[in-house]
Coordinates of C-alpha atoms and ligand atoms in Angstrom, one line a residue:
M1 CA 76.2 75.0 156.6
Y2 CA 74.6 75.1 160.1
A3 CA 74.5 78.6 161.6
F4 CA 75.0 79.1 165.3
K5 CA 72.3 80.7 167.2
K6 CA 74.7 83.4 168.3
F7 CA 75.0 84.6 164.7
K8 CA 71.3 85.0 164.2
C9 CA 69.3 88.2 164.0
P10 CA 71.7 91.1 164.8
D11 CA 69.5 94.2 164.7
Y12 CA 71.6 96.5 162.5
N13 CA 69.1 99.3 162.7
S14 CA 69.6 100.1 166.3
N15 CA 72.7 101.3 168.2
L16 CA 72.3 98.4 170.6
G17 CA 72.2 96.1 167.6
L18 CA 75.4 97.5 166.3
F19 CA 77.1 97.3 169.6
L20 CA 76.0 93.6 170.1
S21 CA 77.1 92.8 166.5
A22 CA 80.5 94.3 167.2
I23 CA 80.9 92.1 170.3
I24 CA 79.8 89.1 168.4
L25 CA 82.2 89.8 165.6
L26 CA 85.1 90.6 167.9
K27 CA 84.6 87.3 169.8
P28 CA 87.1 84.8 168.4
S29 CA 85.2 81.8 166.9
F30 CA 85.3 78.2 168.0
A31 CA 87.8 76.7 170.3
D32 CA 91.0 78.6 169.8
N33 CA 90.0 80.3 173.0
I34 CA 89.0 78.2 175.9
N35 CA 85.7 79.2 177.4
G36 CA 86.1 80.5 180.9
E37 CA 82.6 79.9 182.3
S38 CA 81.9 77.3 185.0
F39 CA 79.8 74.3 184.2
P40 CA 76.3 74.7 185.6
S41 CA 75.9 73.2 189.1
N42 CA 73.5 70.6 187.9
F43 CA 75.6 69.5 185.0
I44 CA 76.7 65.9 185.4
F45 CA 80.2 64.5 184.7
G46 CA 81.0 60.8 184.3
A47 CA 83.2 58.2 182.7
S48 CA 82.0 55.3 180.4
T49 CA 82.8 51.7 179.7
S50 CA 81.0 48.7 178.4
A51 CA 80.8 45.1 179.6
Y52 CA 82.5 43.1 176.8
Q53 CA 85.2 45.7 176.5
I54 CA 86.3 45.5 180.2
E55 CA 84.8 42.6 182.2
G56 CA 86.6 39.5 180.9
A57 CA 85.6 36.4 182.8
W58 CA 83.9 35.4 179.6
N59 CA 82.7 32.0 180.8
E60 CA 82.9 32.3 184.6
D61 CA 80.2 31.7 187.2
G62 CA 77.5 30.5 184.7
K63 CA 77.9 33.3 182.1
G64 CA 76.5 32.3 178.7
E65 CA 78.4 32.8 175.4
G66 CA 78.0 36.2 173.8
V67 CA 78.3 37.0 170.1
W68 CA 81.7 38.5 170.6
D69 CA 83.0 35.5 172.5
H70 CA 81.8 33.5 169.6
I71 CA 83.3 35.7 166.9
T72 CA 86.7 36.0 168.6
H73 CA 86.9 32.3 169.3
V74 CA 85.7 30.9 166.0
S75 CA 87.5 33.3 163.7
N76 CA 89.4 36.3 164.9
I77 CA 90.8 37.3 161.5
S78 CA 88.7 40.5 161.6
I79 CA 90.3 41.6 164.8
A80 CA 93.5 43.7 164.3
D81 CA 95.7 41.9 166.8
R82 CA 93.6 38.6 166.8
S83 CA 92.7 39.2 170.4
S84 CA 89.5 38.8 172.4
G85 CA 87.9 40.2 175.5
D86 CA 88.3 36.9 177.3
V87 CA 90.2 38.7 180.1
A88 CA 90.1 42.3 178.8
C89 CA 90.6 44.6 181.9
D90 CA 89.5 41.8 184.2
S91 CA 86.9 44.2 185.7
Y92 CA 84.8 41.2 186.8
H93 CA 87.5 40.7 189.4
K94 CA 88.5 44.3 189.9
V95 CA 85.4 46.1 191.0
D96 CA 87.2 47.8 193.9
E97 CA 90.0 49.1 191.7
D98 CA 87.6 50.4 189.1
I99 CA 85.6 52.2 191.7
A100 CA 88.8 53.6 193.3
M101 CA 89.7 55.1 189.9
L102 CA 86.2 56.7 189.6
K103 CA 86.4 58.0 193.1
H104 CA 89.8 59.5 192.4
L105 CA 88.5 61.3 189.3
G106 CA 85.6 62.7 191.3
V107 CA 82.9 61.7 188.8
D108 CA 79.2 62.1 189.6
Y109 CA 78.3 59.1 187.4
Y110 CA 79.6 55.8 186.1
R111 CA 78.2 54.6 182.8
F112 CA 78.6 50.8 182.3
S113 CA 76.6 48.1 180.5
I114 CA 75.1 44.8 181.6
A115 CA 76.3 41.8 179.7
W116 CA 72.9 40.2 178.8
S117 CA 74.4 36.7 178.7
R118 CA 76.0 37.1 182.2
I119 CA 72.6 37.5 183.8
V120 CA 70.5 35.5 181.2
P121 CA 72.8 32.9 179.7
N122 CA 70.5 31.9 176.9
G123 CA 69.1 35.3 176.3
N124 CA 65.6 34.1 177.2
V125 CA 64.6 35.1 180.7
S126 CA 62.1 32.2 180.9
Q127 CA 65.0 29.8 180.4
G128 CA 66.8 30.9 183.5
V129 CA 68.6 33.7 185.3
N130 CA 72.2 33.4 186.4
L131 CA 72.4 34.5 190.1
P132 CA 76.2 35.0 190.3
G133 CA 76.0 37.3 187.3
V134 CA 73.2 39.3 189.0
M135 CA 75.2 39.5 192.2
Y136 CA 78.2 41.0 190.2
Y137 CA 76.1 43.9 189.1
L138 CA 74.4 44.3 192.4
R139 CA 77.7 44.5 194.2
L140 CA 79.0 47.0 191.7
L141 CA 75.9 49.2 192.1
E142 CA 76.1 48.9 195.9
K143 CA 79.7 49.9 196.0
L144 CA 79.1 52.8 193.7
E145 CA 76.3 54.0 195.9
R146 CA 78.5 53.8 199.0
E147 CA 81.0 56.0 197.2
N148 CA 78.3 58.4 196.2
I149 CA 78.7 57.7 192.5
S150 CA 75.4 57.4 190.6
A151 CA 74.8 54.9 187.8
M152 CA 73.9 55.2 184.2
V153 CA 73.4 51.7 182.8
T154 CA 73.3 50.6 179.2
I155 CA 71.0 47.6 178.7
F156 CA 72.5 46.6 175.4
H157 CA 76.0 47.5 174.2
Y158 CA 76.7 45.3 171.2
D159 CA 76.9 42.0 173.1
L160 CA 74.0 39.8 172.3
P161 CA 73.8 36.3 173.8
Q162 CA 75.0 33.9 171.1
A163 CA 71.9 31.7 171.7
L164 CA 69.8 34.4 170.1
S165 CA 71.7 33.8 166.9
F166 CA 72.2 37.2 165.5
P167 CA 71.0 38.3 163.0
T168 CA 67.7 36.6 163.7
M169 CA 67.3 38.8 166.8
F170 CA 66.3 42.3 165.6
I171 CA 65.3 40.9 162.1
D172 CA 62.5 38.7 163.4
E173 CA 59.9 40.8 165.2
N174 CA 58.9 37.7 167.3
Y175 CA 62.2 38.1 169.1
N176 CA 61.4 41.6 170.4
S177 CA 59.8 40.3 173.5
L178 CA 63.1 38.6 174.6
Y179 CA 64.7 42.1 174.7
V180 CA 61.8 43.6 176.6
D181 CA 61.8 40.7 179.1
Y182 CA 65.5 41.2 179.7
A183 CA 65.0 44.9 180.2
R184 CA 62.2 44.3 182.7
L185 CA 64.5 42.0 184.6
A186 CA 67.2 44.7 184.7
F187 CA 64.7 47.3 186.0
L188 CA 63.4 44.8 188.6
L189 CA 66.8 43.8 189.8
F190 CA 68.8 47.0 189.6
G191 CA 66.4 49.8 189.0
N192 CA 66.3 51.2 192.5
K193 CA 70.0 52.1 192.1
V194 CA 70.0 53.4 188.5
K195 CA 69.1 57.0 187.5
Y196 CA 69.7 56.8 183.8
W197 CA 68.9 53.8 181.6
I198 CA 70.0 53.5 178.0
T199 CA 68.1 50.9 176.0
F200 CA 70.6 50.6 173.2
N201 CA 74.1 51.9 172.5
E202 CA 74.7 52.9 168.9
P203 CA 71.9 50.8 167.3
Q204 CA 72.8 52.3 164.0
G205 CA 76.2 50.5 164.2
V206 CA 74.4 47.2 165.1
C207 CA 72.1 47.5 162.1
T208 CA 74.6 48.6 159.5
S209 CA 78.3 47.8 160.1
F210 CA 77.5 44.4 161.3
L211 CA 74.4 43.5 159.4
E212 CA 75.3 45.0 156.0
K213 CA 78.4 42.8 156.1
Y214 CA 76.9 39.5 157.1
S215 CA 73.3 39.6 156.0
T216 CA 72.1 38.0 152.7
K217 CA 69.8 41.0 152.3
P218 CA 71.8 44.2 152.8
G219 CA 69.8 47.3 152.2
T220 CA 66.8 45.5 153.6
D221 CA 67.8 43.8 156.8
S222 CA 69.4 47.0 158.2
Y223 CA 66.0 48.8 157.9
T224 CA 64.1 45.9 159.5
C225 CA 66.7 45.7 162.3
T226 CA 66.2 49.4 163.1
H227 CA 62.4 49.1 162.9
N228 CA 62.5 46.3 165.5
I229 CA 65.0 48.1 167.7
I230 CA 62.8 51.2 167.7
K231 CA 59.8 49.1 168.8
C232 CA 61.9 47.3 171.5
H233 CA 63.0 50.7 172.8
A234 CA 59.4 52.1 172.8
M235 CA 57.9 49.0 174.6
T236 CA 60.7 49.2 177.1
Y237 CA 60.1 52.9 177.7
W238 CA 56.4 52.5 178.3
M239 CA 57.0 49.5 180.5
Y240 CA 59.4 51.5 182.7
D241 CA 56.9 54.3 182.7
S242 CA 53.9 52.2 183.9
D243 CA 55.7 49.8 186.2
F244 CA 58.8 51.4 187.5
R245 CA 59.1 55.1 187.1
D246 CA 57.0 56.1 190.1
D247 CA 59.2 54.1 192.5
Q248 CA 62.6 54.3 190.8
K249 CA 62.4 57.8 189.4
G250 CA 64.8 57.2 186.6
Q251 CA 65.1 58.4 183.0
V252 CA 65.1 56.3 179.9
G253 CA 66.9 57.2 176.7
I254 CA 68.9 55.8 173.8
V255 CA 72.5 56.5 172.7
L256 CA 73.1 57.6 169.1
N257 CA 76.5 58.1 167.5
T258 CA 77.4 60.7 165.0
N259 CA 80.2 62.8 163.7
W260 CA 79.4 66.3 162.7
D261 CA 79.0 66.4 159.0
E262 CA 80.1 69.5 157.3
P263 CA 79.2 70.0 153.6
A264 CA 82.4 69.6 151.5
S265 CA 81.5 72.7 149.4
Q266 CA 78.7 75.3 149.1
D267 CA 77.2 73.3 146.2
A268 CA 73.5 72.6 147.0
K269 CA 74.0 68.9 146.4
D270 CA 76.8 68.7 149.0
I271 CA 74.7 70.7 151.5
E272 CA 71.8 68.3 150.9
A273 CA 74.2 65.3 151.3
A274 CA 75.5 66.6 154.7
K275 CA 72.0 67.0 155.9
R276 CA 71.0 63.6 154.6
K277 CA 73.9 62.0 156.4
L278 CA 72.6 63.3 159.8
L279 CA 69.1 62.2 159.0
F280 CA 70.1 58.7 157.9
E281 CA 72.3 58.2 160.9
V282 CA 70.6 60.1 163.8
G283 CA 67.2 60.9 162.3
W284 CA 66.7 57.2 161.4
Y285 CA 66.2 56.7 165.2
A286 CA 65.5 60.0 166.8
H287 CA 62.7 61.1 164.3
P288 CA 60.6 58.0 165.1
L289 CA 61.3 58.3 168.8
V290 CA 60.5 62.0 169.0
F291 CA 58.0 62.6 166.2
G292 CA 56.6 59.1 165.5
D293 CA 58.0 58.3 162.0
Y294 CA 61.1 58.2 159.9
P295 CA 62.4 61.4 158.3
D296 CA 60.6 62.2 155.0
E297 CA 64.0 62.5 153.2
M298 CA 64.7 58.8 154.1
K299 CA 61.3 57.6 153.0
T300 CA 61.5 59.4 149.6
R301 CA 65.0 58.3 148.9
I302 CA 64.7 54.7 149.8
R303 CA 61.4 54.4 147.8
L304 CA 63.2 56.0 144.9
Y305 CA 66.0 53.4 145.0
T306 CA 63.6 50.4 145.5
F307 CA 62.6 48.5 142.5
P308 CA 59.1 49.8 141.3
W309 CA 57.5 46.4 141.7
E310 CA 58.5 46.1 145.4
S311 CA 57.3 47.9 148.4
S312 CA 59.9 50.2 149.9
R313 CA 62.7 48.5 151.7
L314 CA 62.1 51.0 154.6
P315 CA 59.3 49.4 156.6
K316 CA 56.2 51.5 157.6
F317 CA 54.9 52.1 161.1
T318 CA 51.1 51.6 161.5
D319 CA 49.2 54.4 163.1
E320 CA 49.1 52.4 166.3
E321 CA 52.9 51.9 166.2
K322 CA 53.4 55.6 165.5
S323 CA 51.7 56.5 168.7
L324 CA 53.6 53.8 170.6
I325 CA 57.0 55.1 169.5
K326 CA 56.4 58.9 169.6
G327 CA 57.7 60.7 172.6
T328 CA 59.8 57.9 174.1
L329 CA 63.0 59.8 174.9
D330 CA 63.6 61.4 178.3
F331 CA 67.1 62.3 176.9
I332 CA 69.2 61.7 173.9
G333 CA 72.6 60.1 174.6
L334 CA 75.2 61.4 172.1
N335 CA 78.4 59.5 171.3
H336 CA 80.6 62.0 169.4
Y337 CA 84.3 61.8 168.4
S338 CA 85.0 63.5 165.1
T339 CA 83.9 65.5 162.0
S340 CA 83.9 64.8 158.3
L341 CA 83.4 66.7 155.1
V342 CA 80.5 65.3 153.2
S343 CA 79.7 65.5 149.5
D344 CA 77.1 63.9 147.3
A345 CA 78.1 60.6 145.7
P346 CA 77.4 59.7 142.1
D347 CA 74.2 57.7 141.4
P348 CA 74.5 54.4 143.1
G349 CA 73.4 52.2 140.1
L350 CA 71.2 49.2 140.6
F351 CA 72.7 47.4 143.6
R352 CA 71.0 48.5 146.8
T353 CA 72.6 48.8 150.2
Y354 CA 72.2 51.2 153.1
E355 CA 75.4 53.0 152.1
K356 CA 74.2 53.5 148.6
D357 CA 70.8 54.7 149.7
L358 CA 72.7 57.3 151.8
G359 CA 74.8 58.2 148.8
I360 CA 77.6 60.3 150.3
L361 CA 81.4 60.6 150.1
K362 CA 83.4 61.5 153.2
T363 CA 86.7 63.4 153.2
Y364 CA 88.7 65.3 155.8
D365 CA 90.2 68.7 155.9
P366 CA 94.0 68.3 155.6
S367 CA 94.5 71.0 158.3
W368 CA 92.6 68.9 160.9
E369 CA 94.8 67.0 163.4
K370 CA 94.8 63.3 162.6
T371 CA 94.7 60.5 165.2
S372 CA 95.7 56.8 165.0
L373 CA 92.3 55.9 163.5
D374 CA 91.6 56.7 159.8
W375 CA 88.2 58.2 160.5
F376 CA 89.1 60.2 163.5
Y377 CA 90.2 63.8 163.3
V378 CA 90.3 66.4 166.1
V379 CA 87.7 69.0 165.2
P380 CA 86.4 70.5 168.5
F381 CA 83.8 72.8 166.8
G382 CA 82.0 69.7 165.4
L383 CA 80.8 68.9 168.9
R384 CA 79.2 72.4 169.3
K385 CA 77.6 72.1 165.9
I386 CA 76.1 68.7 166.4
L387 CA 74.8 69.7 169.9
N388 CA 73.1 72.7 168.2
W389 CA 71.6 70.5 165.5
L390 CA 70.2 68.0 167.9
D391 CA 68.8 70.7 170.2
E392 CA 67.1 72.6 167.4
T393 CA 65.8 69.4 165.7
Y394 CA 64.5 67.4 168.7
K395 CA 64.3 69.7 171.7
V396 CA 65.1 66.8 174.1
P397 CA 67.8 67.1 176.8
I398 CA 71.1 65.8 175.6
I399 CA 73.8 63.9 177.5
I400 CA 77.2 63.4 175.8
T401 CA 77.5 59.7 176.7
E402 CA 80.9 59.2 175.0
N403 CA 83.7 61.6 173.8
G404 CA 87.4 60.9 174.0
Y405 CA 90.7 60.7 172.2
V406 CA 92.4 57.7 170.6
E407 CA 96.0 56.8 170.5
D408 CA 97.8 53.6 169.4
G409 CA 99.4 53.3 172.8
S410 CA 102.3 55.6 172.6
P411 CA 103.2 57.9 174.3
F412 CA 102.2 55.8 177.1
L413 CA 101.3 58.0 180.2
D414 CA 102.1 61.4 178.8
D415 CA 98.9 61.9 176.9
D416 CA 99.0 65.6 176.3
R417 CA 97.1 65.3 173.0
R418 CA 94.2 63.7 175.0
I419 CA 94.3 66.6 177.4
N420 CA 94.1 69.1 174.5
Y421 CA 91.2 67.1 173.1
Y422 CA 89.2 67.2 176.3
Q423 CA 89.9 70.9 176.9
T424 CA 88.9 72.0 173.4
Y425 CA 85.9 69.7 173.1
L426 CA 84.6 70.7 176.6
S427 CA 85.1 74.3 175.8
N428 CA 82.7 73.8 172.9
V429 CA 80.2 72.3 175.3
L430 CA 80.4 75.4 177.4
D431 CA 79.9 77.5 174.2
A432 CA 76.9 75.4 173.4
I433 CA 75.5 75.9 176.9
Y434 CA 76.2 79.6 177.4
I435 CA 76.2 81.1 173.9
D436 CA 73.8 78.9 172.0
H437 CA 71.6 77.9 175.0
V438 CA 71.6 74.2 174.1
N439 CA 70.0 71.9 176.6
V440 CA 73.0 69.7 177.2
I441 CA 73.0 68.3 180.7
G442 CA 76.0 66.0 181.1
Y443 CA 79.3 64.8 179.7
F444 CA 80.9 61.3 179.9
T445 CA 84.4 60.5 178.8
W446 CA 85.2 57.4 176.7
S447 CA 86.8 55.8 178.5
L448 CA 87.6 55.3 182.1
M449 CA 90.4 53.0 181.1
D450 CA 92.1 51.4 178.0
N451 CA 90.0 48.4 176.9
W452 CA 89.2 46.0 174.1
E453 CA 88.3 48.2 171.1
W454 CA 86.2 45.8 169.0
T455 CA 87.9 45.0 165.7
S456 CA 90.9 47.1 166.7
G457 CA 91.5 44.7 169.6
Y458 CA 94.0 46.2 172.1
T459 CA 95.8 48.3 169.4
Q460 CA 93.8 51.5 170.0
K461 CA 93.5 53.2 173.4
F462 CA 90.9 55.7 174.6
G463 CA 91.5 55.4 178.4
L464 CA 92.2 58.0 181.0
Y465 CA 93.8 55.1 182.9
Y466 CA 96.4 52.9 181.2
V467 CA 95.9 49.1 181.6
N468 CA 98.8 46.7 181.3
F469 CA 97.3 44.0 179.1
S470 CA 100.5 42.0 179.2
S471 CA 100.3 41.5 182.9
P472 CA 98.0 38.8 184.3
T473 CA 97.0 41.3 187.1
R474 CA 96.0 44.0 184.5
D475 CA 97.5 46.8 186.5
R476 CA 96.1 50.2 186.0
L477 CA 98.1 53.5 186.0
P478 CA 96.8 57.0 185.7
K479 CA 97.7 58.9 182.5
K480 CA 98.4 62.6 182.7
S481 CA 94.8 63.2 181.5
V482 CA 93.5 61.8 184.8
A483 CA 94.8 64.8 186.7
Y484 CA 93.4 67.1 184.1
Y485 CA 89.9 65.6 184.1
K486 CA 89.9 65.5 187.9
K487 CA 90.7 69.2 188.1
V488 CA 87.9 70.0 185.7
L489 CA 85.5 68.1 187.8
K490 CA 86.7 69.7 191.0
T491 CA 86.8 73.3 189.7
R492 CA 84.0 72.8 187.1
R493 CA 86.1 75.0 184.8
L494 CA 88.5 74.5 182.0
V495 CA 90.9 77.4 182.8
Ligands
NOJ501 C1 81.5 53.8 170.6 C2 81.2 52.5 171.3 O1 80.0 52.7 172.1 C3 82.3 52.1 172.2 O2 82.0 50.7 172.5 C4 83.6 52.2 171.5 O3 84.7 51.6 172.1 C5 83.9 53.7 171.3 N1 82.8 54.3 170.5 C6 85.2 54.0 170.6 O4 85.2 53.6 169.3

């Protein structure tokens, strides 16, 4: 199990050591007690959304079709309520209302994403840029600036232009330049108003959940996809560095998602499996982007489970590529929601997939509070543990880019469970800062408002603000948690 820094090295031979140890032991653990410290003055607070989940206007003003438009229109059977993001929160027409909500909360930052097909309908910049789409984001950025709210912008949040025919994009390396051209356009058009850029949101989800289901080569394509995304990220990072950073003075990072993974038992195999889970999920991206290559554990395990006559299904970086990708994170964005118990799975047999390479089983502690999603339990200490792991492993500043509580819609505005979630998770952020000295520099809630939750459609709600999806005007109302988050931002304390 991962040990907190505060539990390390008590000096039992000295009186001072005994005294300090007594204080450490007397201090109640984890989040039963809410941390009373203030957030550091330079700590940033924000709220997050993404384009497809809120904008609507799916085919307005020259926007091209995106993969999610396509999926939801051609066959929506995989969507819980058969819905789409055609209108979603209608944010394309409600910029002023969205900004008023952000202003009311008092956030320092708004994290939103650009819909690639809104500004480049065919995905390929050389085939045309859509001016009305560009104007939409320019207006949004200008209005944010006027309200003194800074911008964190995600370049790619799951919504590929359909014209790029996923999964060819990210499987065929020749397509990488299309991403880099699009990112360059975003820097050129919007960069003077953006302080934090995110190249990819949760690429691990793009390359596994989606690809492993639809590709003809699961267990191979997922690794190729990641390999290309890592190269796209690195090329974009250096392009920003050489052509934009001096003028725009922004930071470039990636957003990785992970639960905290606690070993299900003290059995060495389970401890190993929990570590493997973090390396396969986070290390798959962060190791190359920080150290220049995949984690050794991944290389060994995938080689072991590849037929002897084939080369490993995990592609290799050349030396030149290693120096291109190494050191390309100004910050790590962390999307974190829950925790699981991990144990080692029995031998996977002959058939190879990413899941089988990973080889773990997940369970949950029955004492943990359940939510309306089967993978989502409320385990506040998990956030502190994953922050510690990231900090110790990578030593790169961390921004929590998503964290928030899910409900299936009821109770409607009295979201006390959400308030409890924020309070206990944020308390663990303070513990990580003040007790463990983790370099975590910001926190963004998911989400500013209820929105279209991918395959859950409108059945699952993460918003601080309620959105009435039955009304054509998509009215927004503050839930109780709005007042709570506002107070935290104002006082910079939890109690
Ligand atoms: C991660 C994704 O980035 C976001 O799009 C999604 O809605 C939330 N997690 C909640 O599942």
